[in-house]
Coordinates of C-alpha atoms and ligand atoms in Angstrom, one line a residue:
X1 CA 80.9 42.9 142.6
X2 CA 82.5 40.3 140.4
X3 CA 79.3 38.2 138.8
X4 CA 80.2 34.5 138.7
X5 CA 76.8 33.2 138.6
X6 CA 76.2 33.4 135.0
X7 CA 78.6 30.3 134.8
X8 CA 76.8 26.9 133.6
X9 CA 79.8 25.2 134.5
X10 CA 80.8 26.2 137.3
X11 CA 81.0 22.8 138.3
X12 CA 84.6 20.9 138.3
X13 CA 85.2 19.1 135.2
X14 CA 87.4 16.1 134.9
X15 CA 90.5 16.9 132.8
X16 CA 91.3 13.4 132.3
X17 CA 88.1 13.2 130.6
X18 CA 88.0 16.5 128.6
X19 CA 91.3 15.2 126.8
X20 CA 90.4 11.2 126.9
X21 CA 86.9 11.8 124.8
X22 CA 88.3 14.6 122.9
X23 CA 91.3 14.1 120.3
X24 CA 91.2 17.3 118.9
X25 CA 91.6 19.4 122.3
X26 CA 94.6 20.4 121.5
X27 CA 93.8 21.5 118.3
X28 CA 91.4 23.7 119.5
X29 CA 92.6 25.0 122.9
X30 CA 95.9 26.0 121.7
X31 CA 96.9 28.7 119.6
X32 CA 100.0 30.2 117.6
X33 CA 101.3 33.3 117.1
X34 CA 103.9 33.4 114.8
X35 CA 106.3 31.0 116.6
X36 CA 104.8 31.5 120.0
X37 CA 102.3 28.8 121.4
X38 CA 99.8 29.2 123.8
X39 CA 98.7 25.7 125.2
X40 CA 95.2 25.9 127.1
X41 CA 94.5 22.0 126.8
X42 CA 95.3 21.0 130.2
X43 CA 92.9 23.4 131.6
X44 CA 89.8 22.1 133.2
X45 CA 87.5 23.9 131.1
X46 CA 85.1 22.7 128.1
X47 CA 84.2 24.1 124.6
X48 CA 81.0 25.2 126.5
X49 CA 82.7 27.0 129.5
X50 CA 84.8 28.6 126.9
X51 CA 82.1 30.1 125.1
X52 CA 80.2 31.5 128.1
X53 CA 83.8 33.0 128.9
X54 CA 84.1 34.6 126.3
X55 CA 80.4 35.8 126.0
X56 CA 81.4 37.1 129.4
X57 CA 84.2 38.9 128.3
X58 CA 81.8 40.7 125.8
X59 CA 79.8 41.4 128.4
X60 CA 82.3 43.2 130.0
X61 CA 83.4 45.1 127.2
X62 CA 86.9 44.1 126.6
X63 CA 86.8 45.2 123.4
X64 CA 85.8 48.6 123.9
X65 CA 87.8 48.8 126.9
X66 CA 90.9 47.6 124.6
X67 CA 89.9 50.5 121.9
X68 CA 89.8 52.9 124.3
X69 CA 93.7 52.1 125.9
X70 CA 95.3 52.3 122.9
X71 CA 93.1 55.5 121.7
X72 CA 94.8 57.0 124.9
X73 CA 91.3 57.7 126.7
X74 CA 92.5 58.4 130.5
X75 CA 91.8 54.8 131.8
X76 CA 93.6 54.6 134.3
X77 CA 90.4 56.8 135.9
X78 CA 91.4 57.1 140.0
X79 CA 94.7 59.1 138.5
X80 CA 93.0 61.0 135.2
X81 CA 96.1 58.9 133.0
X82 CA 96.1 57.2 129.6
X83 CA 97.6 54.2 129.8
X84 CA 100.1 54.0 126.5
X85 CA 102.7 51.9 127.2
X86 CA 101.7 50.5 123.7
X87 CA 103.1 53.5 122.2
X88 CA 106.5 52.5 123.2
X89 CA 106.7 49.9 120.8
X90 CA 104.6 51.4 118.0
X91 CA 105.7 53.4 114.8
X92 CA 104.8 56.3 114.3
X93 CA 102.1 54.9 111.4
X94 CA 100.2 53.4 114.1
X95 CA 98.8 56.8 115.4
X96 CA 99.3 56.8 119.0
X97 CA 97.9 59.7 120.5
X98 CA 97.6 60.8 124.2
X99 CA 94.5 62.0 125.7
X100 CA 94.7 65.3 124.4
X101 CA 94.7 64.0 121.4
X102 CA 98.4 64.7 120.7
X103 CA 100.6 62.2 118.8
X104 CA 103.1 60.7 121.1
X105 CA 105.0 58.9 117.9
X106 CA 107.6 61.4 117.2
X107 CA 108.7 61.9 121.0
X108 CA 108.7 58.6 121.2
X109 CA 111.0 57.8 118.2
X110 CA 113.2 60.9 119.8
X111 CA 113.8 59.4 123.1
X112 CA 114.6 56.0 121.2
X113 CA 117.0 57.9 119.4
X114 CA 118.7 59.8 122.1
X115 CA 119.0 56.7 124.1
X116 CA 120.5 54.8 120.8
X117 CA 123.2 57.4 120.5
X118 CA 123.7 57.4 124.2
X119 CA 123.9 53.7 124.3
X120 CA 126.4 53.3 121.3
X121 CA 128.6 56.2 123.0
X122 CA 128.7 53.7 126.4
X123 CA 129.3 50.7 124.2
X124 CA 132.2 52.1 121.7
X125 CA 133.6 54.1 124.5
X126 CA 132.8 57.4 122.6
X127 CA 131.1 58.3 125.9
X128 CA 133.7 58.0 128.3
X129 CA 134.3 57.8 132.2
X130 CA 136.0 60.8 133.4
X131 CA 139.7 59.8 132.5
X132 CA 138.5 59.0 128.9
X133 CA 138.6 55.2 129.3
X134 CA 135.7 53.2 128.3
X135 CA 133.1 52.0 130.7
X136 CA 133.6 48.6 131.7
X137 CA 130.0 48.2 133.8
X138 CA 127.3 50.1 134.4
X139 CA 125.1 50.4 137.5
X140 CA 121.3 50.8 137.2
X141 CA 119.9 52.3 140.6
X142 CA 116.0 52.1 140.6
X143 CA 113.2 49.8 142.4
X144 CA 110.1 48.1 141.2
X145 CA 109.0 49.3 137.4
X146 CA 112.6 50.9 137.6
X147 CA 114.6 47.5 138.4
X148 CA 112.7 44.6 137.4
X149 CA 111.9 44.7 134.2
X150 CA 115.3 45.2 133.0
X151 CA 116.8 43.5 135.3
X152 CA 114.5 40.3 134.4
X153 CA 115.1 41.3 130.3
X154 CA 118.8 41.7 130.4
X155 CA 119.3 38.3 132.1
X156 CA 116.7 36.8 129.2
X157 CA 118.6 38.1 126.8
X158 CA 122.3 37.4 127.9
X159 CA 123.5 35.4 124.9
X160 CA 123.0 39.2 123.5
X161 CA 125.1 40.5 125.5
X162 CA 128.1 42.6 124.1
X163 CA 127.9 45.4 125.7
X164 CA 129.1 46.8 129.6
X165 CA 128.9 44.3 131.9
X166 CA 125.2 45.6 133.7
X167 CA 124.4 45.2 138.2
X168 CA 121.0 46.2 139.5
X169 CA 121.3 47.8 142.7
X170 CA 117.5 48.1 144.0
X171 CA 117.0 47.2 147.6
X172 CA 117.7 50.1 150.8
X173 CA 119.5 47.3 152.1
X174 CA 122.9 48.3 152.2
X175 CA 124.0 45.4 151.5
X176 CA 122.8 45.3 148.2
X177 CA 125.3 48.3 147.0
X178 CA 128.1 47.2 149.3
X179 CA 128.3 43.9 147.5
X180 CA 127.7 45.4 144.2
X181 CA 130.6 48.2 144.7
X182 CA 132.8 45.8 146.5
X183 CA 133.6 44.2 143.0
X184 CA 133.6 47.5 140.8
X185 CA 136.7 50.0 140.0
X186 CA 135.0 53.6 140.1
X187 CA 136.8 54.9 137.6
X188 CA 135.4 52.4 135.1
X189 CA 131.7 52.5 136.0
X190 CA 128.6 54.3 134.7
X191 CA 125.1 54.9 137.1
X192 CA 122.5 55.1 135.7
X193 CA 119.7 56.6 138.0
X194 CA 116.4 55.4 136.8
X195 CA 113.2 56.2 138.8
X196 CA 110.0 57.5 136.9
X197 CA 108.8 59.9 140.3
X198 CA 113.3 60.7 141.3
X199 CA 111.7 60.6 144.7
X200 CA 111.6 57.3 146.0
X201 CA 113.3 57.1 148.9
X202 CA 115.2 53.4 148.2
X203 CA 116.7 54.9 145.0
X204 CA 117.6 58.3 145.9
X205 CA 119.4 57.0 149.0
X206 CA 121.5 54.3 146.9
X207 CA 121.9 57.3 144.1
X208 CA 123.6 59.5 147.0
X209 CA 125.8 56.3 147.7
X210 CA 126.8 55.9 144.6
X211 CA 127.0 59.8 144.0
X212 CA 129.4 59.5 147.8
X213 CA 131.4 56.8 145.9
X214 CA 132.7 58.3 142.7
X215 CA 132.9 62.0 144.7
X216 CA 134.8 60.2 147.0
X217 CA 137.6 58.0 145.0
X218 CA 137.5 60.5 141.6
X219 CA 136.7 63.6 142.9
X220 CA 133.2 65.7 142.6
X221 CA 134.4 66.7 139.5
X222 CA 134.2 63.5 138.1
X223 CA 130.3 62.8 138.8
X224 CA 129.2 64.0 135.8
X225 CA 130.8 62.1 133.9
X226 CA 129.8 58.3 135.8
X227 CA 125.9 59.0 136.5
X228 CA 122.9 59.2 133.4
X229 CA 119.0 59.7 134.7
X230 CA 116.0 58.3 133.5
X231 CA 112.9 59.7 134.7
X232 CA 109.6 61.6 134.0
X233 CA 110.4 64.5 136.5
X234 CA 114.0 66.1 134.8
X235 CA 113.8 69.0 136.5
X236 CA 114.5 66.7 140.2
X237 CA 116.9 64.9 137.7
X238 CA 119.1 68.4 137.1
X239 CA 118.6 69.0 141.2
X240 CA 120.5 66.2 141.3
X241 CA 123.4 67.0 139.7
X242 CA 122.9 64.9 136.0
X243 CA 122.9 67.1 133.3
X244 CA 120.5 67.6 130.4
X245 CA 122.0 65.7 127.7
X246 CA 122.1 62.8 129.9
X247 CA 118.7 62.6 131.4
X248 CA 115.9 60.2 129.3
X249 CA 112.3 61.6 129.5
X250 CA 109.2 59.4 129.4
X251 CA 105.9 60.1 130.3
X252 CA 103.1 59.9 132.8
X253 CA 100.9 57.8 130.7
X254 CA 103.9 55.0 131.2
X255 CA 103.4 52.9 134.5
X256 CA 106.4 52.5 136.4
X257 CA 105.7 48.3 135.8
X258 CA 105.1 49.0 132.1
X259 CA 107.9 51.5 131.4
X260 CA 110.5 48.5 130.3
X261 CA 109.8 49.6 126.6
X262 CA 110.6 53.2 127.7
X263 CA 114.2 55.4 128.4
X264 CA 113.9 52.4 131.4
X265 CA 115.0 50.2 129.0
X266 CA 118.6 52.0 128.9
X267 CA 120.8 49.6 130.7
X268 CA 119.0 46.4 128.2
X269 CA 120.1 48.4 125.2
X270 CA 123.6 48.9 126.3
X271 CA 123.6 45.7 127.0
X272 CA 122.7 44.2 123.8
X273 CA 122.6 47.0 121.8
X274 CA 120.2 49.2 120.0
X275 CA 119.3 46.6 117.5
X276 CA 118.2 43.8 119.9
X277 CA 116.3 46.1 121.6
X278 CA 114.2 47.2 118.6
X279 CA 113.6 43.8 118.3
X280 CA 111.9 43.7 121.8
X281 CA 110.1 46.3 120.9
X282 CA 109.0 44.6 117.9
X283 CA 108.0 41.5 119.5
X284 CA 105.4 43.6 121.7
X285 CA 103.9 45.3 119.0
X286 CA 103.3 41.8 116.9
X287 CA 101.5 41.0 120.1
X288 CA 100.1 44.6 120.3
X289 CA 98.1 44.2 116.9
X290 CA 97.4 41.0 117.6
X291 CA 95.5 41.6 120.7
X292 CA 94.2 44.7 119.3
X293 CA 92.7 43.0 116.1
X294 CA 92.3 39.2 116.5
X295 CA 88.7 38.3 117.7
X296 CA 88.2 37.3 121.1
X297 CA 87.8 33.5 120.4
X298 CA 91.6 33.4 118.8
X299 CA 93.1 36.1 120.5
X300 CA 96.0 35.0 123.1
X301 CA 95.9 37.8 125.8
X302 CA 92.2 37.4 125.8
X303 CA 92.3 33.5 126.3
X304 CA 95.0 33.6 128.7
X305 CA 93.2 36.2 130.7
X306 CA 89.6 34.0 130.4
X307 CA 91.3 31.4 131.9
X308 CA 93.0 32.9 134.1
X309 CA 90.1 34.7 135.8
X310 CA 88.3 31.1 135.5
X311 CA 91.1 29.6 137.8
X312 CA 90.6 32.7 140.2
X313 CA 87.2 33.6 140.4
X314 CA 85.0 30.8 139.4
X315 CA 87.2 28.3 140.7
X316 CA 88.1 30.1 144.1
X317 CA 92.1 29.0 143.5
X318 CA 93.7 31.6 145.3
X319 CA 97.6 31.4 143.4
X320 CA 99.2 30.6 140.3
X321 CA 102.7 29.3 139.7
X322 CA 105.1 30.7 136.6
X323 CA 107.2 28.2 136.1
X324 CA 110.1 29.3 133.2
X325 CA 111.5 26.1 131.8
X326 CA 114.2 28.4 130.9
X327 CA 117.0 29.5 133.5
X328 CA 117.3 32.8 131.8
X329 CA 113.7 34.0 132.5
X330 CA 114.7 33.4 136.4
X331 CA 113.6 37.1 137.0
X332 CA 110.6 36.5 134.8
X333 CA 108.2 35.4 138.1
X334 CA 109.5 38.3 140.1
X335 CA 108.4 40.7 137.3
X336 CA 105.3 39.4 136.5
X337 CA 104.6 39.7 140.3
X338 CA 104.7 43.2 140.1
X339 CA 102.8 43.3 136.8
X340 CA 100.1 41.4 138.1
X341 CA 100.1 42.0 141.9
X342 CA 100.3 45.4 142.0
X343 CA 98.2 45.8 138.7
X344 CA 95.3 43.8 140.1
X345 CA 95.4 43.1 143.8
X346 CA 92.8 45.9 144.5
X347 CA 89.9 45.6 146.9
X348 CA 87.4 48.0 144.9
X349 CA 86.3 48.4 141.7
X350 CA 86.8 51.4 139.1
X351 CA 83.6 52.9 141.3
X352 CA 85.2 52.3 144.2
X353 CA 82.7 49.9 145.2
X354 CA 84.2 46.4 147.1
X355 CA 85.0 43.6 144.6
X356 CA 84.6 40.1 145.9
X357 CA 88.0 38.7 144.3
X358 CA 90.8 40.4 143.2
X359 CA 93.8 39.1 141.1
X360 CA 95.7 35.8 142.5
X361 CA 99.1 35.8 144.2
X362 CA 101.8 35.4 141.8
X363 CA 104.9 33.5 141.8
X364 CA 107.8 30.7 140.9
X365 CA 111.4 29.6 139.9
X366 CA 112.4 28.2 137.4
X367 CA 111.7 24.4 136.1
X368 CA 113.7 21.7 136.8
X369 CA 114.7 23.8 140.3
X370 CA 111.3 23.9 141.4
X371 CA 110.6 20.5 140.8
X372 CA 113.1 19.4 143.9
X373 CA 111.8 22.2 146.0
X374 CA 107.8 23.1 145.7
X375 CA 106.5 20.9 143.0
X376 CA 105.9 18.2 146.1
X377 CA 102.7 20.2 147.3
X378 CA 101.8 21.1 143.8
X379 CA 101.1 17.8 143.2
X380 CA 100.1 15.8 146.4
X381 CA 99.3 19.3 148.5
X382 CA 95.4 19.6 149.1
X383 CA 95.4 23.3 147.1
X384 CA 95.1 23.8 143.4
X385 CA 97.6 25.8 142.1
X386 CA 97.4 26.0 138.3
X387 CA 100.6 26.4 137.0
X388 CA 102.1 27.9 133.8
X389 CA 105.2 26.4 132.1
X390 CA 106.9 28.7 129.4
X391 CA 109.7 27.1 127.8
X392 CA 111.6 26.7 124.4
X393 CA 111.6 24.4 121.7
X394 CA 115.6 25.6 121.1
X395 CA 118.2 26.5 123.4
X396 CA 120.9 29.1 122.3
X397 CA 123.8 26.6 123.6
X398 CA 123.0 23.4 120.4
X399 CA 126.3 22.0 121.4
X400 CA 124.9 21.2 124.1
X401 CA 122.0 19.5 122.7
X402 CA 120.7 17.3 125.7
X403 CA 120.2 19.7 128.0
X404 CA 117.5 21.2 126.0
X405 CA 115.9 17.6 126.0
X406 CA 116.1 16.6 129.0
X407 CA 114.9 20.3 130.4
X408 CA 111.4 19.8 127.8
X409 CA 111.1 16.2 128.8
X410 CA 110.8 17.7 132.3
X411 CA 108.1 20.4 131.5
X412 CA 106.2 17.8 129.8
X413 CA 106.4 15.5 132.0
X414 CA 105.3 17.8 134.8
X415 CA 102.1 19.3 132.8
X416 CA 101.2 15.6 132.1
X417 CA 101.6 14.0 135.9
X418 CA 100.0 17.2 136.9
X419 CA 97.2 16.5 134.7
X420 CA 96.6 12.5 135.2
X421 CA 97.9 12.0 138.3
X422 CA 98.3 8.2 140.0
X423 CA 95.5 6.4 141.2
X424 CA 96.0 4.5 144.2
X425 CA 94.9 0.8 142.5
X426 CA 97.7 2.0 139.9
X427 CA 100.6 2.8 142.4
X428 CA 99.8 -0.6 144.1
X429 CA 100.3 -2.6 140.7
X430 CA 103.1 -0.4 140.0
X431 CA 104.4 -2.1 143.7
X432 CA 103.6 -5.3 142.9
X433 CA 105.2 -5.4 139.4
X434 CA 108.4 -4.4 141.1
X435 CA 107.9 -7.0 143.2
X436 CA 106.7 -5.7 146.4
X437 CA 104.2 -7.9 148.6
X438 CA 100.9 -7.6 148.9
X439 CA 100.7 -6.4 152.2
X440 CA 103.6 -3.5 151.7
X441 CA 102.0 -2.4 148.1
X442 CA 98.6 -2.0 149.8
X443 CA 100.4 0.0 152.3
X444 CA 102.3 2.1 150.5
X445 CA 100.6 2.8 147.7
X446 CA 98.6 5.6 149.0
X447 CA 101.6 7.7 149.5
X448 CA 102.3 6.6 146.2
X449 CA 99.3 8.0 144.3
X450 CA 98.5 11.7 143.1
X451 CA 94.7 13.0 142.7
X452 CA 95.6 14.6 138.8
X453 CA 93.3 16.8 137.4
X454 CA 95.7 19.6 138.3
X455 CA 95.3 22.2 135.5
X456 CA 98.6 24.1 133.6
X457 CA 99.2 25.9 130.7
X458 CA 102.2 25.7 128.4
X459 CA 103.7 28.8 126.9
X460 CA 106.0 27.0 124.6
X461 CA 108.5 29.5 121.8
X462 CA 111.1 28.3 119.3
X463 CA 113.8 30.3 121.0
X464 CA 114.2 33.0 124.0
X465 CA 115.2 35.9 121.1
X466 CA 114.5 39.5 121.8
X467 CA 111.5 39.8 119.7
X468 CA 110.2 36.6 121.5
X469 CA 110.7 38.5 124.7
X470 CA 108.6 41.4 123.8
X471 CA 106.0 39.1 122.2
X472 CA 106.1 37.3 125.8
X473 CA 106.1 40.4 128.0
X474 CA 103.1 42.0 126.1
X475 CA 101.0 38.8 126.2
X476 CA 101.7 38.9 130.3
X477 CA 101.0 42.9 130.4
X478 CA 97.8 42.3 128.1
X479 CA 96.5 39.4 130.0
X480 CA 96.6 41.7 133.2
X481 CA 94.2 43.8 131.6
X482 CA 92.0 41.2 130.6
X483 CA 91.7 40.3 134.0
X484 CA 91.4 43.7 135.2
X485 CA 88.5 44.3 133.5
X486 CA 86.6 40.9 134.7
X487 CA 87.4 41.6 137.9
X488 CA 86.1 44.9 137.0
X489 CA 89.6 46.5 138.4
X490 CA 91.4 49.6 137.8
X491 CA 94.8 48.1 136.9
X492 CA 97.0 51.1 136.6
X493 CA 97.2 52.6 140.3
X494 CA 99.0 51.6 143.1
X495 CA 97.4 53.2 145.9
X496 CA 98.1 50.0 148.2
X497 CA 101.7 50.6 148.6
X498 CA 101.5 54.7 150.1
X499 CA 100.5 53.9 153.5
X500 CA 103.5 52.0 154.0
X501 CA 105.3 53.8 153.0
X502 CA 104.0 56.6 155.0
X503 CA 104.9 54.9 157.9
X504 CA 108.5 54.0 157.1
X505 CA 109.1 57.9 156.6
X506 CA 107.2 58.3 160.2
X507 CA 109.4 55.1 161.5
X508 CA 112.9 56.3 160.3
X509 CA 113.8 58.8 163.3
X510 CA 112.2 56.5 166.2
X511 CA 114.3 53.4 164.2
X512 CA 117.5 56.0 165.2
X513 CA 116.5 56.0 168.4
X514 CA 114.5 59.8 168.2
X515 CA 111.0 60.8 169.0
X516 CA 108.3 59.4 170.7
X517 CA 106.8 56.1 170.0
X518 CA 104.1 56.2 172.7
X519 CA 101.2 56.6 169.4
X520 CA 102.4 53.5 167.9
X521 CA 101.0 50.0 168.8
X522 CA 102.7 47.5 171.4
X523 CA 104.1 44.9 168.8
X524 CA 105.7 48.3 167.4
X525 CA 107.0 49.5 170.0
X526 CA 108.4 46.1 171.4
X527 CA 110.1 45.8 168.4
X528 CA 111.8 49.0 168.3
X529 CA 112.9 48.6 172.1
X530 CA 114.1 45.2 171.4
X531 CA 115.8 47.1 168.3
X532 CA 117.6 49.5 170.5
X533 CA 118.5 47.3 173.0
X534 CA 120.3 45.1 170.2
X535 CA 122.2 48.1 169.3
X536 CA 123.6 49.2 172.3
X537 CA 124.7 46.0 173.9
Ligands
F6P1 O1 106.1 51.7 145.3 C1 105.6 51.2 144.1 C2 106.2 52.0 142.9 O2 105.5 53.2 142.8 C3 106.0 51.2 141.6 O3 104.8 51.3 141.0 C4 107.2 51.7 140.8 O4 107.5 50.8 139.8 C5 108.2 51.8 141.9 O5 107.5 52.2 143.0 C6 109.4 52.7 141.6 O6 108.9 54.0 141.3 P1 109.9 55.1 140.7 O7 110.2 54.6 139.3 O8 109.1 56.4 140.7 O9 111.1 55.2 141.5

């Protein structure tokens, strides 16, 4: 069970006080890496707290937990897997090994390689559709760890862009490849399949689509030459139909929401180009060593992880809000929801033994959008929701100069009103000032104030580049396992999303109107009755 009692301060602390008596807060609750800032000054927690946090953490062995991930030891214990998505980004000096003890470096750098020459070929045109024309966009099919990650890093990194234009077809939803073929010519467009399993049963069925589409308007002779593959399991890849050459291994120490660094990360490098991606890559290892050699009291995965456990399970808030400052990380909170949900929203621990609090629900929009939609409740709603703004001191459009300011005035300004909020006696002089009576300030001014004390952290970077990117990514994936290992989780399985879909495959033939549904439950059965009924009249 997660321990919480060891805590002096468990108590609520004042935040208007922690940064009124203290002038050098900031100095010492925020910390750089390279040009990366991590702001933890607005958080409501004191030198003291942080120390018994991070005593904690020692408690809990981060650090030999951390050794042993990127020694390859088969953490991820429930599934017997190392857990090496570190390795993606490494070179080959760094010594990677799997947990037989094999260096991964050199198939690593061979799968870069391949992708690099299969990624120019797209981009030049030297790999051609099947009349010998260029590709003019390319479709990546896949789901979860197969979609979102380079769906989120191909938005990011759009002033990159040079390449193909790139679609993300993910959901069954037909819908979601109608409307993405509706615009496309098949004669110009490349699929790539990407699933790390080539079983799932969302990307297999948009795969056949797509596979129905180019048969259909090129001719079956032509499907060769429109669909790539990235997956672990190549020989369900060459059951498909995609031949050797163009099928992208990884490995099963990669976790489908940490494989962006991997052959997933095909459709970012055509779009930006073997280069830029390196420079991802690059990014997460600077945050890599970092987090693999910086003590815990300077180390920004750790920090970020303290605190973010202390929101969760010492201070019982139950969500967290990303907020990008930064319309090109607009994928950013669905990703992260994945990297953190589905990494830490467990019910047992690695004994299989109940914890008593898992990870928090993620989620967000971008800043200033959110601020006309949800940011009412953040700040006068009766729950805490500590929020994290990650934003840029540059913008790659300086032409347009004050857009950048008035988008980091904003983020400020948010963090700060989160922070010290309104009193009530202030909003009525506010009234008063502007001339109000007596009577209507007193009246007012309660709608007027906000309680404060609202705690955010600021994620602030000179400029949303690709090795920024990586650096970002890898602080989120290495927080998660900071977390993970407070909560005393196991964050590399996903057993919590089988039985579902279990029952979908049990729910498809009675959906058609075949079988029995007598075992399943009433609201089931209603449903699929009031299904059929809206079908046939
Ligand atoms: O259903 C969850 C999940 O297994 C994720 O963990 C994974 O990222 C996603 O499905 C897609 O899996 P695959 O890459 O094997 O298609």
């Amino acid at each position: 069970m997660t321990d919480t009692s060891t805590f002096p301060a468990a108590a609520p602390r004042d935040l208007r006080t922690l940064l009124q008596d203290d002038p050098g807060r900031f100095g010492r609750f925020s910390r750089h890496l390279g040009d990366m800032l991590l702001d933890l000054s607005k958080c409501a927690v004191s030198s003291e707290d942080l120390a018994a946090l991070i005593a904690h953490a020692r408690d809990k062995r981060i650090e030999a937990r951390r050794d042993a991930m990127f020694a390859g030891r088969p953490i991820n214990e429930s599934e017997n897997r190392a857990v090496l998505h570190v390795a993606l980004r490494g070179r080959i000096e760094d010594g990677y090994k799997d947990a037989a003890g094999r260096p991964v470096g050199d198939e690593v750098e061979g799968v870069l390689k391949a992708m690099t020459a299969f990624a120019e070929g797209v981009r030049t045109g030297a790999v051609a559709a099947s009349d010998g024309r260029p590709f003019t966009d390319v479709v990546n099919i896949g789901i979860g760890g197969s979609d979102l990650g380079p769906a989120m890093a191909t938005l990011a990194l759009a002033p990159y862009h040079d390449g193909p234009r790139l679609h993300y077809v993910s959901n069954v939803d037909s819908a979601h490849i109608a409307d993405t073929l509706k615009e496309l010519d098949p004669a110009r467009t490349l699929f790539i399949v990407a699933s790390k399993t080539f079983t799932t049963i969302e990307t297999m069925t948009n795969a056949g689509t797509a596979r129905a589409w180019i048969a259909g308007s090129l001719g079956e002779s032509a499907v060769g030459a429109h669909f790539c593959a990235v997956s672990t399991a190549l020989d369900k890849v060459a059951a498909f139909g995609i031949e050797e050459s163009r099928a992208f291994g990884f490995w099963d120490w990669v976790g489908g929401r940490y494989s962006l660094w991997s052959a997933i990360g095909l459709p970012i490098m055509i779009a930006v180009g073997p280069a830029n991606f390196r420079a991802m890559l690059a990014g997460a290892r600077e945050m890599d060593r970092h987090f693999a050699d910086a003590p815990l009291e300077t180390n920004l995965p750790v920090l970020l992880g303290l605190v973010g456990w202390w929101h969760r399970a010492v201070r019982g808030y139950p969500t967290r809000a990303v907020i990008p400052y930064d319309q090109r990380l607009a994928r950013l909170p669905a990703y992260l929801q994945q990297l953190d949900m589905e990494s830490n929203g467990k019910s047992v621990d690695t004994e299989g033994r109940p914890v008593s609090v898992s990870g928090p629900v993620v989620w967000g929009e971008p800043g200033t959008n959110g601020q006309h939609a949800f940011f009412q409740l953040l700040h006068q709603g009766t729950d805490v929701v500590p929020v994290e703004f990650i934003v840029g001191a540059r913008s790659h459009e300086p032409s347009l100069q004050a857009h950048q300011d008035l988008l980091l005035a904003n983020c400020l300004a948010q963090s700060e009103a989160l922070m010290k909020g309104r009193t009530v006696e202030e909003a009525k002089t506010q009234l008063l000032d502007a001339g109000r009576s007596e009577e209507d300030a007193a009246r007012i001014a309660p709608f007027r104030a906000f309680a404060g004390n609202k705690p955010s952290i600021t994620i602030l970077y000179r400029l949303l580049d690709p090795a920024t990117l990586g650096r970002l990514v890898a602080l989120y994936e290495h927080r998660v396992f900071v977390e993970a290992q407070l909560f005393g989780i196991n964050a590399f399985d996903q057993w919590g999303v089988e039985l579902g879909k279990e029952l979908a495959s049990q729910l498809v033939p009675l959906v058609a109107g075949e079988g029995d549904d007598g075992a399943k439950d009433a609201s089931t059965r209603g449903l699929l009755q009031a299904i059929k009924t809206m079908r046939t009249t």
